[in-house]
Amino acid sequence: MNKPAFVTREMVEEIVKTYPTPFHIYDERGIRENVRALKEAFSWNKGYREYFAVKAAPNPFLMDILKEYGCGCDCSSMTELMLSHAVGMKGADLMFSSNDTPAEEFALAARLGAVINLDDITHIDFLEKTLGFLPDTLSCRYNPGGYFSLGTDIMDNPGDAKYGFTTEQMFEGFRILREKGVKNFGIHAFLASNTVTNEYYPTLARQLFELAVKLHKETGAHIAFINLSGGIGIPYRPDQEPNDIHIIGSRVREAYEEILTPAGMGDVAIYTELGRFMTGPFGHLVTKVIHEKHTHKEYLGVDACAVHLMRPAMYGAYHHITVLGKEEEPCSCKYDVTGSLCENNDKFAIDRMLPRVEIGDYIVIHDTGAHGYSMGYNYNGKLKSAELLLRENGSVQLIRRAETPRDYFATLDQFEIYERLFPEG
């Protein structure tokens, strides 16, 4: 099945005159249309807010687009907090959801006024000792254990995850926090990743809404918000049906009105922390075929590698591939599409049926707009690519330059690499 790219061969041939491959490029129009749909789907909840998961695409130009629509930022580290603050996020714009958290990161989150989401019951004392006080508003991350299932389908295994409070710890933690003066409480949970089903959020919501009612009744805690976190996925494969965010929002509303409203909790705000859903489908990794290899298999060597997109090597994840200019040709050839790392798992595709490919062809690797560039690294001394933004008017903007060797050597300043390489300047 075909999966259309948002760039054409002609567009890429023009782009590479200024920005050589490989590069990540993002579709501004797609991102804007998607965030508008999300806001519409949850507009029934007066306090609704999306906190974009910065880890998915930590680029200030993309974050600025989402900020225009009232999105906050979900941060998991000091540098993500700093980046979010730099684009104008402050106070309740920031959600800090981390684990195994250093004291200095809690301190920065508090200084910026972020809503802190505690990952473990022991972090209550740790946070209080770090800050010398507890904020008026705190959230706790919930992990019910066992398996998370939709009907007979097991979606994930929270019981094997390192995150969150147990059910018993949620009740104990809320009591402790109330005794220590915390006034407003949030409940957070992330129980399954990249779900391509309209039932994940509604099912999760029911669990959290029922928990919220019990916590309120048994501890007296004021539940200010319930954070459904992330987990809404995208269709990486062309034969997958995408999630319908309007159906998801409507079914969460049904659960809300069935469980929370009758309990007198109709003022609870709903939050989300989506990353993949927000930007994933609206990013491409564009790369050029530079080698062919005919040995035990047919290989295509491209100028990108796992440094630029780690998911296939790390997880065996599927990313669809389009050979630009050959979209209508039959996929009659079987290839492994590889990068140049000294690792045999540096493959974007294995036994992938594609049109006949020639050296010099440009290929698009789809759905890299989340956890694509951001998971990059520098193994083998490889350098991270540029990031580009395809604007709504058709122009292309550089939103992060490609790394250079000087960047790679920058932290070796005591060794004076460039002075040794170029003693004459």
Tab-separated table of C-alpha atoms in Angstrom:
chain	number	residue	atom	x	y	z
A	1	MET	CA	0.000	0.000	0.000
A	2	ASN	CA	1.111	3.542	-0.697
A	3	LYS	CA	1.616	6.165	1.992
A	4	PRO	CA	1.942	9.659	0.520
A	5	ALA	CA	4.862	11.853	1.494
A	6	PHE	CA	4.403	15.582	2.027
A	7	VAL	CA	7.452	16.370	-0.094
A	8	THR	CA	8.104	15.487	-3.736
A	9	ARG	CA	11.308	14.648	-5.577
A	10	GLU	CA	11.204	18.082	-7.207
A	11	MET	CA	10.917	19.778	-3.820
A	12	VAL	CA	13.816	17.768	-2.388
A	13	GLU	CA	16.024	18.456	-5.401
A	14	GLU	CA	15.500	22.150	-4.731
A	15	ILE	CA	16.028	21.843	-0.960
A	16	VAL	CA	19.343	19.968	-1.278
A	17	LYS	CA	20.846	22.886	-3.174
A	18	THR	CA	20.970	24.576	0.234
A	19	TYR	CA	20.619	21.764	2.800
A	20	PRO	CA	22.256	18.460	1.836
A	21	THR	CA	20.840	15.116	2.887
A	22	PRO	CA	20.229	13.618	5.306
A	23	PHE	CA	17.800	15.943	7.058
A	24	HIS	CA	14.590	15.802	9.053
A	25	ILE	CA	11.784	17.954	7.699
A	26	TYR	CA	8.459	18.754	9.413
A	27	ASP	CA	5.103	19.717	7.925
A	28	GLU	CA	3.765	22.868	9.598
A	29	ARG	CA	0.327	22.568	8.013
A	30	GLY	CA	-0.136	18.998	9.270
A	31	ILE	CA	0.933	19.889	12.806
A	32	ARG	CA	-1.470	22.828	12.964
A	33	GLU	CA	-4.420	20.855	11.618
A	34	ASN	CA	-3.734	18.060	14.091
A	35	VAL	CA	-3.528	20.241	17.200
A	36	ARG	CA	-6.744	22.012	16.205
A	37	ALA	CA	-8.491	18.639	15.951
A	38	LEU	CA	-7.187	17.619	19.389
A	39	LYS	CA	-8.472	20.807	21.009
A	40	GLU	CA	-11.879	20.361	19.371
A	41	ALA	CA	-12.098	16.758	20.581
A	42	PHE	CA	-11.649	17.786	24.232
A	43	SER	CA	-13.333	21.202	24.119
A	44	TRP	CA	-16.174	19.801	26.269
A	45	ASN	CA	-13.835	19.906	29.280
A	46	LYS	CA	-13.447	23.460	30.537
A	47	GLY	CA	-9.983	22.891	32.008
A	48	TYR	CA	-8.569	20.718	29.218
A	49	ARG	CA	-4.958	21.261	28.268
A	50	GLU	CA	-2.386	19.424	26.191
A	51	TYR	CA	1.157	19.377	27.596
A	52	PHE	CA	3.342	18.489	24.616
A	53	ALA	CA	5.872	15.786	25.485
A	54	VAL	CA	9.069	17.689	24.747
A	55	LYS	CA	11.106	14.479	24.579
A	56	ALA	CA	9.357	13.640	21.305
A	57	ALA	CA	10.599	16.686	19.383
A	58	PRO	CA	12.635	19.153	21.437
A	59	ASN	CA	12.814	21.965	18.921
A	60	PRO	CA	11.700	25.470	19.917
A	61	PHE	CA	10.238	26.237	16.489
A	62	LEU	CA	7.889	23.253	16.744
A	63	MET	CA	7.128	24.045	20.373
A	64	ASP	CA	6.259	27.616	19.398
A	65	ILE	CA	3.662	26.372	16.919
A	66	LEU	CA	1.969	24.295	19.615
A	67	LYS	CA	2.212	27.159	22.075
A	68	GLU	CA	0.048	29.253	19.730
A	69	TYR	CA	-2.777	26.811	20.444
A	70	GLY	CA	-2.392	26.981	24.214
A	71	CYS	CA	-0.316	23.841	24.655
A	72	GLY	CA	1.995	23.583	27.625
A	73	CYS	CA	5.101	21.406	27.882
A	74	ASP	CA	5.641	18.069	29.571
A	75	CYS	CA	9.283	17.927	30.663
A	76	SER	CA	11.320	15.031	32.004
A	77	SER	CA	14.714	16.647	32.614
A	78	MET	CA	16.499	19.851	33.530
A	79	THR	CA	17.371	20.726	29.927
A	80	GLU	CA	13.796	20.150	28.768
A	81	LEU	CA	12.630	22.518	31.502
A	82	MET	CA	15.213	25.070	30.397
A	83	LEU	CA	14.228	24.760	26.735
A	84	SER	CA	10.528	25.087	27.548
A	85	HIS	CA	11.167	28.125	29.716
A	86	ALA	CA	13.199	29.668	26.890
A	87	VAL	CA	10.171	29.504	24.572
A	88	GLY	CA	8.088	31.338	27.169
A	89	MET	CA	6.613	28.539	29.253
A	90	LYS	CA	6.292	29.205	32.959
A	91	GLY	CA	4.270	28.193	35.976
A	92	ALA	CA	1.279	26.036	35.085
A	93	ASP	CA	2.500	25.885	31.470
A	94	LEU	CA	5.025	23.306	32.667
A	95	MET	CA	4.409	19.738	33.784
A	96	PHE	CA	7.471	18.012	35.240
A	97	SER	CA	7.094	14.241	34.965
A	98	SER	CA	10.396	12.545	35.708
A	99	ASN	CA	11.748	9.482	37.486
A	100	ASP	CA	14.867	8.814	39.552
A	101	THR	CA	14.990	12.595	39.744
A	102	PRO	CA	18.092	14.499	40.958
A	103	ALA	CA	17.454	17.140	43.613
A	104	GLU	CA	18.633	20.003	41.392
A	105	GLU	CA	15.993	19.114	38.783
A	106	PHE	CA	13.184	19.232	41.346
A	107	ALA	CA	14.608	22.553	42.535
A	108	LEU	CA	14.538	24.030	39.029
A	109	ALA	CA	11.019	22.755	38.400
A	110	ALA	CA	9.823	24.405	41.614
A	111	ARG	CA	11.676	27.621	40.809
A	112	LEU	CA	9.927	27.804	37.425
A	113	GLY	CA	6.564	27.069	39.066
A	114	ALA	CA	6.069	23.797	37.184
A	115	VAL	CA	3.458	21.304	38.287
A	116	ILE	CA	5.521	18.424	39.693
A	117	ASN	CA	4.341	14.893	39.037
A	118	LEU	CA	5.878	12.549	41.628
A	119	ASP	CA	6.929	9.117	40.397
A	120	ASP	CA	7.370	7.379	43.764
A	121	ILE	CA	6.059	7.677	47.311
A	122	THR	CA	9.612	8.155	48.644
A	123	HIS	CA	9.874	11.294	46.535
A	124	ILE	CA	7.498	13.075	48.901
A	125	ASP	CA	10.168	13.313	51.606
A	126	PHE	CA	12.910	13.813	49.002
A	127	LEU	CA	11.078	16.757	47.460
A	128	GLU	CA	10.300	18.319	50.839
A	129	LYS	CA	13.939	18.054	51.946
A	130	THR	CA	15.089	19.476	48.610
A	131	LEU	CA	12.765	22.466	48.598
A	132	GLY	CA	12.168	22.970	52.315
A	133	PHE	CA	8.430	22.918	51.585
A	134	LEU	CA	5.843	21.207	49.402
A	135	PRO	CA	3.987	23.083	46.643
A	136	ASP	CA	0.234	23.645	47.004
A	137	THR	CA	-0.368	21.489	43.916
A	138	LEU	CA	1.213	18.094	43.332
A	139	SER	CA	0.465	15.155	41.089
A	140	CYS	CA	1.216	11.466	41.587
A	141	ARG	CA	1.887	8.925	38.883
A	142	TYR	CA	-0.205	5.772	39.166
A	143	ASN	CA	0.844	2.243	38.220
A	144	PRO	CA	-1.816	-0.390	38.926
A	145	GLY	CA	0.533	-3.273	38.118
A	146	GLY	CA	-0.393	-6.383	36.185
A	147	TYR	CA	-1.259	-6.105	32.515
A	148	PHE	CA	-3.196	-3.389	30.755
A	149	SER	CA	-5.738	-5.008	28.449
A	150	LEU	CA	-8.435	-3.971	26.034
A	151	GLY	CA	-10.836	-6.880	26.020
A	152	THR	CA	-8.685	-9.961	25.493
A	153	ASP	CA	-5.804	-7.989	23.947
A	154	ILE	CA	-2.875	-7.262	26.248
A	155	MET	CA	-1.613	-3.790	25.364
A	156	ASP	CA	1.304	-3.477	27.781
A	157	ASN	CA	2.724	-4.669	31.097
A	158	PRO	CA	2.629	-1.880	33.718
A	159	GLY	CA	3.640	-4.395	36.387
A	160	ASP	CA	7.049	-4.628	34.743
A	161	ALA	CA	7.481	-0.854	34.418
A	162	LYS	CA	9.702	1.145	36.768
A	163	TYR	CA	7.244	4.027	37.009
A	164	GLY	CA	4.627	5.129	39.492
A	165	PHE	CA	2.838	4.503	42.810
A	166	THR	CA	0.977	1.266	43.527
A	167	THR	CA	-2.733	1.505	44.314
A	168	GLU	CA	-2.062	1.300	48.060
A	169	GLN	CA	0.696	3.906	47.812
A	170	MET	CA	-1.648	6.337	46.042
A	171	PHE	CA	-3.991	6.348	49.041
A	172	GLU	CA	-1.124	6.534	51.539
A	173	GLY	CA	0.635	9.226	49.514
A	174	PHE	CA	-2.449	11.418	49.211
A	175	ARG	CA	-3.021	11.198	52.968
A	176	ILE	CA	0.586	12.152	53.690
A	177	LEU	CA	0.496	15.039	51.228
A	178	ARG	CA	-2.773	16.361	52.696
A	179	GLU	CA	-1.307	16.247	56.184
A	180	LYS	CA	1.674	18.214	54.895
A	181	GLY	CA	-0.580	20.929	53.494
A	182	VAL	CA	-0.913	20.102	49.817
A	183	LYS	CA	-4.227	21.521	48.616
A	184	ASN	CA	-4.670	20.419	44.996
A	185	PHE	CA	-3.975	16.968	43.606
A	186	GLY	CA	-3.450	15.468	40.182
A	187	ILE	CA	-3.518	11.853	39.039
A	188	HIS	CA	-1.310	10.743	36.152
A	189	ALA	CA	-0.872	7.407	34.392
A	190	PHE	CA	0.805	6.043	31.280
A	191	LEU	CA	-0.090	2.387	30.879
A	192	ALA	CA	0.504	1.590	27.197
A	193	SER	CA	2.649	3.053	24.447
A	194	ASN	CA	1.782	3.852	20.830
A	195	THR	CA	-1.712	2.375	20.853
A	196	VAL	CA	-3.533	2.483	17.521
A	197	THR	CA	-7.024	2.032	18.889
A	198	ASN	CA	-9.748	4.461	19.875
A	199	GLU	CA	-10.345	2.499	23.081
A	200	TYR	CA	-7.083	3.149	24.962
A	201	TYR	CA	-7.827	6.606	26.347
A	202	PRO	CA	-11.478	5.860	27.265
A	203	THR	CA	-10.459	2.649	29.061
A	204	LEU	CA	-7.616	4.381	30.902
A	205	ALA	CA	-9.908	7.300	31.733
A	206	ARG	CA	-12.454	5.009	33.373
A	207	GLN	CA	-9.758	3.484	35.586
A	208	LEU	CA	-8.442	6.870	36.627
A	209	PHE	CA	-11.890	8.413	37.119
A	210	GLU	CA	-12.936	5.544	39.404
A	211	LEU	CA	-9.652	5.860	41.312
A	212	ALA	CA	-10.173	9.615	41.641
A	213	VAL	CA	-13.634	9.171	43.168
A	214	LYS	CA	-12.285	6.680	45.722
A	215	LEU	CA	-9.290	8.871	46.572
A	216	HIS	CA	-11.524	11.893	47.074
A	217	LYS	CA	-13.948	9.981	49.292
A	218	GLU	CA	-11.330	8.195	51.408
A	219	THR	CA	-8.679	10.913	51.769
A	220	GLY	CA	-10.683	14.100	51.263
A	221	ALA	CA	-8.173	15.235	48.636
A	222	HIS	CA	-9.318	17.805	46.096
A	223	ILE	CA	-8.634	16.269	42.681
A	224	ALA	CA	-7.878	19.232	40.456
A	225	PHE	CA	-6.864	17.362	37.313
A	226	ILE	CA	-6.470	13.918	35.783
A	227	ASN	CA	-3.617	13.545	33.324
A	228	LEU	CA	-4.163	10.827	30.724
A	229	SER	CA	-0.550	11.311	29.630
A	230	GLY	CA	0.467	9.913	26.218
A	231	GLY	CA	0.003	6.554	24.573
A	232	ILE	CA	-2.182	7.521	21.627
A	233	GLY	CA	-0.149	6.216	18.735
A	234	ILE	CA	0.128	6.712	15.013
A	235	PRO	CA	-0.219	4.294	12.091
A	236	TYR	CA	3.372	3.584	11.092
A	237	ARG	CA	2.211	0.946	8.605
A	238	PRO	CA	0.136	2.073	5.626
A	239	ASP	CA	-2.522	-0.594	6.224
A	240	GLN	CA	-3.241	0.611	9.779
A	241	GLU	CA	-6.293	2.721	10.552
A	242	PRO	CA	-5.343	5.939	12.351
A	243	ASN	CA	-6.915	6.870	15.662
A	244	ASP	CA	-9.935	9.168	15.448
A	245	ILE	CA	-9.278	11.821	18.059
A	246	HIS	CA	-12.895	13.040	17.975
A	247	ILE	CA	-14.195	9.555	18.814
A	248	ILE	CA	-11.576	9.275	21.570
A	249	GLY	CA	-12.564	12.620	23.057
A	250	SER	CA	-16.259	11.752	22.915
A	251	ARG	CA	-15.769	8.418	24.701
A	252	VAL	CA	-13.633	10.007	27.408
A	253	ARG	CA	-16.479	12.486	27.890
A	254	GLU	CA	-18.960	9.617	28.284
A	255	ALA	CA	-16.807	8.109	31.040
A	256	TYR	CA	-16.390	11.517	32.692
A	257	GLU	CA	-20.145	12.151	32.777
A	258	GLU	CA	-20.852	8.622	33.963
A	259	ILE	CA	-18.291	8.513	36.792
A	260	LEU	CA	-17.016	11.947	37.842
A	261	THR	CA	-20.037	14.173	37.343
A	262	PRO	CA	-22.422	12.126	39.560
A	263	ALA	CA	-19.732	12.113	42.259
A	264	GLY	CA	-19.767	15.907	42.354
A	265	MET	CA	-16.408	16.081	40.582
A	266	GLY	CA	-17.520	17.747	37.351
A	267	ASP	CA	-14.870	20.456	37.723
A	268	VAL	CA	-11.887	18.106	37.266
A	269	ALA	CA	-9.654	19.235	34.399
A	270	ILE	CA	-8.436	16.711	31.841
A	271	TYR	CA	-4.827	16.936	30.712
A	272	THR	CA	-2.928	15.050	28.036
A	273	GLU	CA	0.801	14.703	27.399
A	274	LEU	CA	0.944	13.629	23.790
A	275	GLY	CA	4.147	13.625	21.781
A	276	ARG	CA	4.078	11.012	19.041
A	277	PHE	CA	0.469	11.850	18.159
A	278	MET	CA	1.253	15.571	17.956
A	279	THR	CA	4.234	15.568	15.596
A	280	GLY	CA	5.087	11.985	14.611
A	281	PRO	CA	3.281	11.727	11.250
A	282	PHE	CA	4.433	15.197	10.263
A	283	GLY	CA	8.146	14.450	10.070
A	284	HIS	CA	10.219	12.788	7.336
A	285	LEU	CA	13.844	11.726	7.308
A	286	VAL	CA	15.044	12.442	3.779
A	287	THR	CA	18.136	10.570	2.669
A	288	LYS	CA	19.981	9.775	-0.546
A	289	VAL	CA	20.969	6.387	-1.920
A	290	ILE	CA	24.755	6.405	-2.295
A	291	HIS	CA	25.627	2.700	-2.678
A	292	GLU	CA	24.264	-0.621	-3.866
A	293	LYS	CA	25.604	-3.933	-2.629
A	294	HIS	CA	24.904	-7.321	-4.195
A	295	THR	CA	26.016	-10.144	-1.911
A	296	HIS	CA	23.841	-12.615	-0.040
A	297	LYS	CA	21.113	-9.996	-0.176
A	298	GLU	CA	20.395	-6.808	-2.063
A	299	TYR	CA	21.432	-3.760	-0.051
A	300	LEU	CA	20.796	-0.071	-0.510
A	301	GLY	CA	23.266	2.148	1.321
A	302	VAL	CA	21.948	5.600	2.209
A	303	ASP	CA	23.645	8.657	3.660
A	304	ALA	CA	21.558	8.490	6.858
A	305	CYS	CA	22.117	5.937	9.605
A	306	ALA	CA	20.728	4.955	12.999
A	307	VAL	CA	22.232	8.150	14.438
A	308	HIS	CA	19.482	9.995	12.564
A	309	LEU	CA	16.686	7.516	13.313
A	310	MET	CA	17.308	5.024	16.077
A	311	ARG	CA	13.937	3.267	16.311
A	312	PRO	CA	14.410	0.578	13.633
A	313	ALA	CA	17.797	-0.447	15.058
A	314	MET	CA	16.691	-0.223	18.691
A	315	TYR	CA	13.202	-1.729	18.497
A	316	GLY	CA	12.976	-3.293	15.060
A	317	ALA	CA	10.347	-0.601	14.492
A	318	TYR	CA	8.681	-0.295	11.100
A	319	HIS	CA	8.944	3.002	9.212
A	320	HIS	CA	7.410	3.214	5.773
A	321	ILE	CA	9.704	4.181	2.892
A	322	THR	CA	8.834	6.123	-0.241
A	323	VAL	CA	11.229	6.365	-3.180
A	324	LEU	CA	10.578	9.893	-4.403
A	325	GLY	CA	9.590	10.100	-8.050
A	326	LYS	CA	8.775	6.387	-8.177
A	327	GLU	CA	5.553	6.384	-6.162
A	328	GLU	CA	3.561	4.846	-9.017
A	329	GLU	CA	6.095	2.159	-9.917
A	330	PRO	CA	5.553	-1.442	-8.781
A	331	CYS	CA	7.352	-2.562	-5.632
A	332	SER	CA	9.072	-5.463	-7.357
A	333	CYS	CA	12.506	-5.458	-5.681
A	334	LYS	CA	13.470	-6.655	-2.202
A	335	TYR	CA	16.091	-4.646	-0.317
A	336	ASP	CA	17.700	-4.109	3.042
A	337	VAL	CA	18.066	-0.347	3.458
A	338	THR	CA	21.173	0.325	5.527
A	339	GLY	CA	23.275	3.049	7.069
A	340	SER	CA	27.031	3.152	7.567
A	341	LEU	CA	27.408	2.433	11.289
A	342	CYS	CA	29.676	-0.407	12.381
A	343	GLU	CA	26.642	-2.271	13.686
A	344	ASN	CA	24.653	-4.868	11.755
A	345	ASN	CA	21.359	-3.569	13.141
A	346	ASP	CA	21.874	-0.233	11.364
A	347	LYS	CA	19.037	-0.978	8.964
A	348	PHE	CA	16.001	1.167	8.235
A	349	ALA	CA	14.254	-1.744	6.545
A	350	ILE	CA	14.834	-5.474	6.102
A	351	ASP	CA	13.486	-7.394	3.101
A	352	ARG	CA	11.445	-4.352	2.096
A	353	MET	CA	9.679	-4.441	-1.258
A	354	LEU	CA	10.384	-1.218	-3.125
A	355	PRO	CA	10.500	0.007	-6.710
A	356	ARG	CA	13.818	-0.576	-8.474
A	357	VAL	CA	16.168	1.926	-6.807
A	358	GLU	CA	19.194	3.588	-8.347
A	359	ILE	CA	22.126	5.409	-6.831
A	360	GLY	CA	21.163	9.065	-6.494
A	361	ASP	CA	17.514	8.382	-5.690
A	362	TYR	CA	16.038	10.212	-2.727
A	363	ILE	CA	13.982	8.261	-0.239
A	364	VAL	CA	11.619	9.440	2.476
A	365	ILE	CA	11.466	7.533	5.745
A	366	HIS	CA	8.043	8.346	7.160
A	367	ASP	CA	6.757	9.231	10.635
A	368	THR	CA	9.989	10.550	12.112
A	369	GLY	CA	8.448	13.690	13.628
A	370	ALA	CA	8.571	12.224	17.141
A	371	HIS	CA	11.379	10.229	18.741
A	372	GLY	CA	13.330	10.613	15.509
A	373	TYR	CA	15.896	13.390	15.674
A	374	SER	CA	15.528	13.556	19.458
A	375	MET	CA	16.864	10.014	19.990
A	376	GLY	CA	19.975	10.679	17.915
A	377	TYR	CA	23.502	10.160	19.153
A	378	ASN	CA	27.107	10.344	17.940
A	379	TYR	CA	28.359	6.763	17.789
A	380	ASN	CA	31.145	6.247	15.218
A	381	GLY	CA	31.668	9.992	15.295
A	382	LYS	CA	28.540	10.475	13.177
A	383	LEU	CA	27.001	13.926	13.222
A	384	LYS	CA	23.333	14.750	13.699
A	385	SER	CA	21.456	16.197	10.764
A	386	ALA	CA	19.735	19.498	10.148
A	387	GLU	CA	16.054	19.980	10.948
A	388	LEU	CA	13.881	21.863	8.466
A	389	LEU	CA	10.330	23.169	8.605
A	390	LEU	CA	8.079	23.126	5.544
A	391	ARG	CA	6.024	26.240	6.109
A	392	GLU	CA	2.380	26.541	5.161
A	393	ASN	CA	3.326	28.866	2.297
A	394	GLY	CA	5.648	26.232	0.781
A	395	SER	CA	8.907	27.816	1.897
A	396	VAL	CA	11.505	25.833	3.837
A	397	GLN	CA	13.062	27.161	7.047
A	398	LEU	CA	16.168	25.863	8.786
A	399	ILE	CA	15.171	25.257	12.419
A	400	ARG	CA	18.348	23.476	13.516
A	401	ARG	CA	21.620	23.380	11.608
A	402	ALA	CA	23.471	20.156	11.035
A	403	GLU	CA	26.241	19.321	13.483
A	404	THR	CA	29.851	19.879	12.453
A	405	PRO	CA	33.063	18.228	13.664
A	406	ARG	CA	33.607	21.293	15.857
A	407	ASP	CA	30.365	20.421	17.696
A	408	TYR	CA	31.531	16.833	18.147
A	409	PHE	CA	34.821	17.969	19.680
A	410	ALA	CA	33.341	20.859	21.682
A	411	THR	CA	33.435	19.129	25.073
A	412	LEU	CA	37.087	18.127	24.611
A	413	ASP	CA	38.179	21.727	25.078
A	414	GLN	CA	40.975	20.679	27.442
A	415	PHE	CA	42.537	18.668	24.616
A	416	GLU	CA	42.387	21.555	22.118
A	417	ILE	CA	41.478	19.353	19.165
A	418	TYR	CA	41.260	22.107	16.583
A	419	GLU	CA	44.508	23.686	17.693
A	420	ARG	CA	46.231	20.328	17.104
A	421	LEU	CA	44.518	19.742	13.770
A	422	PHE	CA	45.066	23.244	12.469
A	423	PRO	CA	48.103	24.683	14.292
A	424	GLU	CA	48.382	27.483	11.788
A	425	GLY	CA	44.753	28.524	12.294
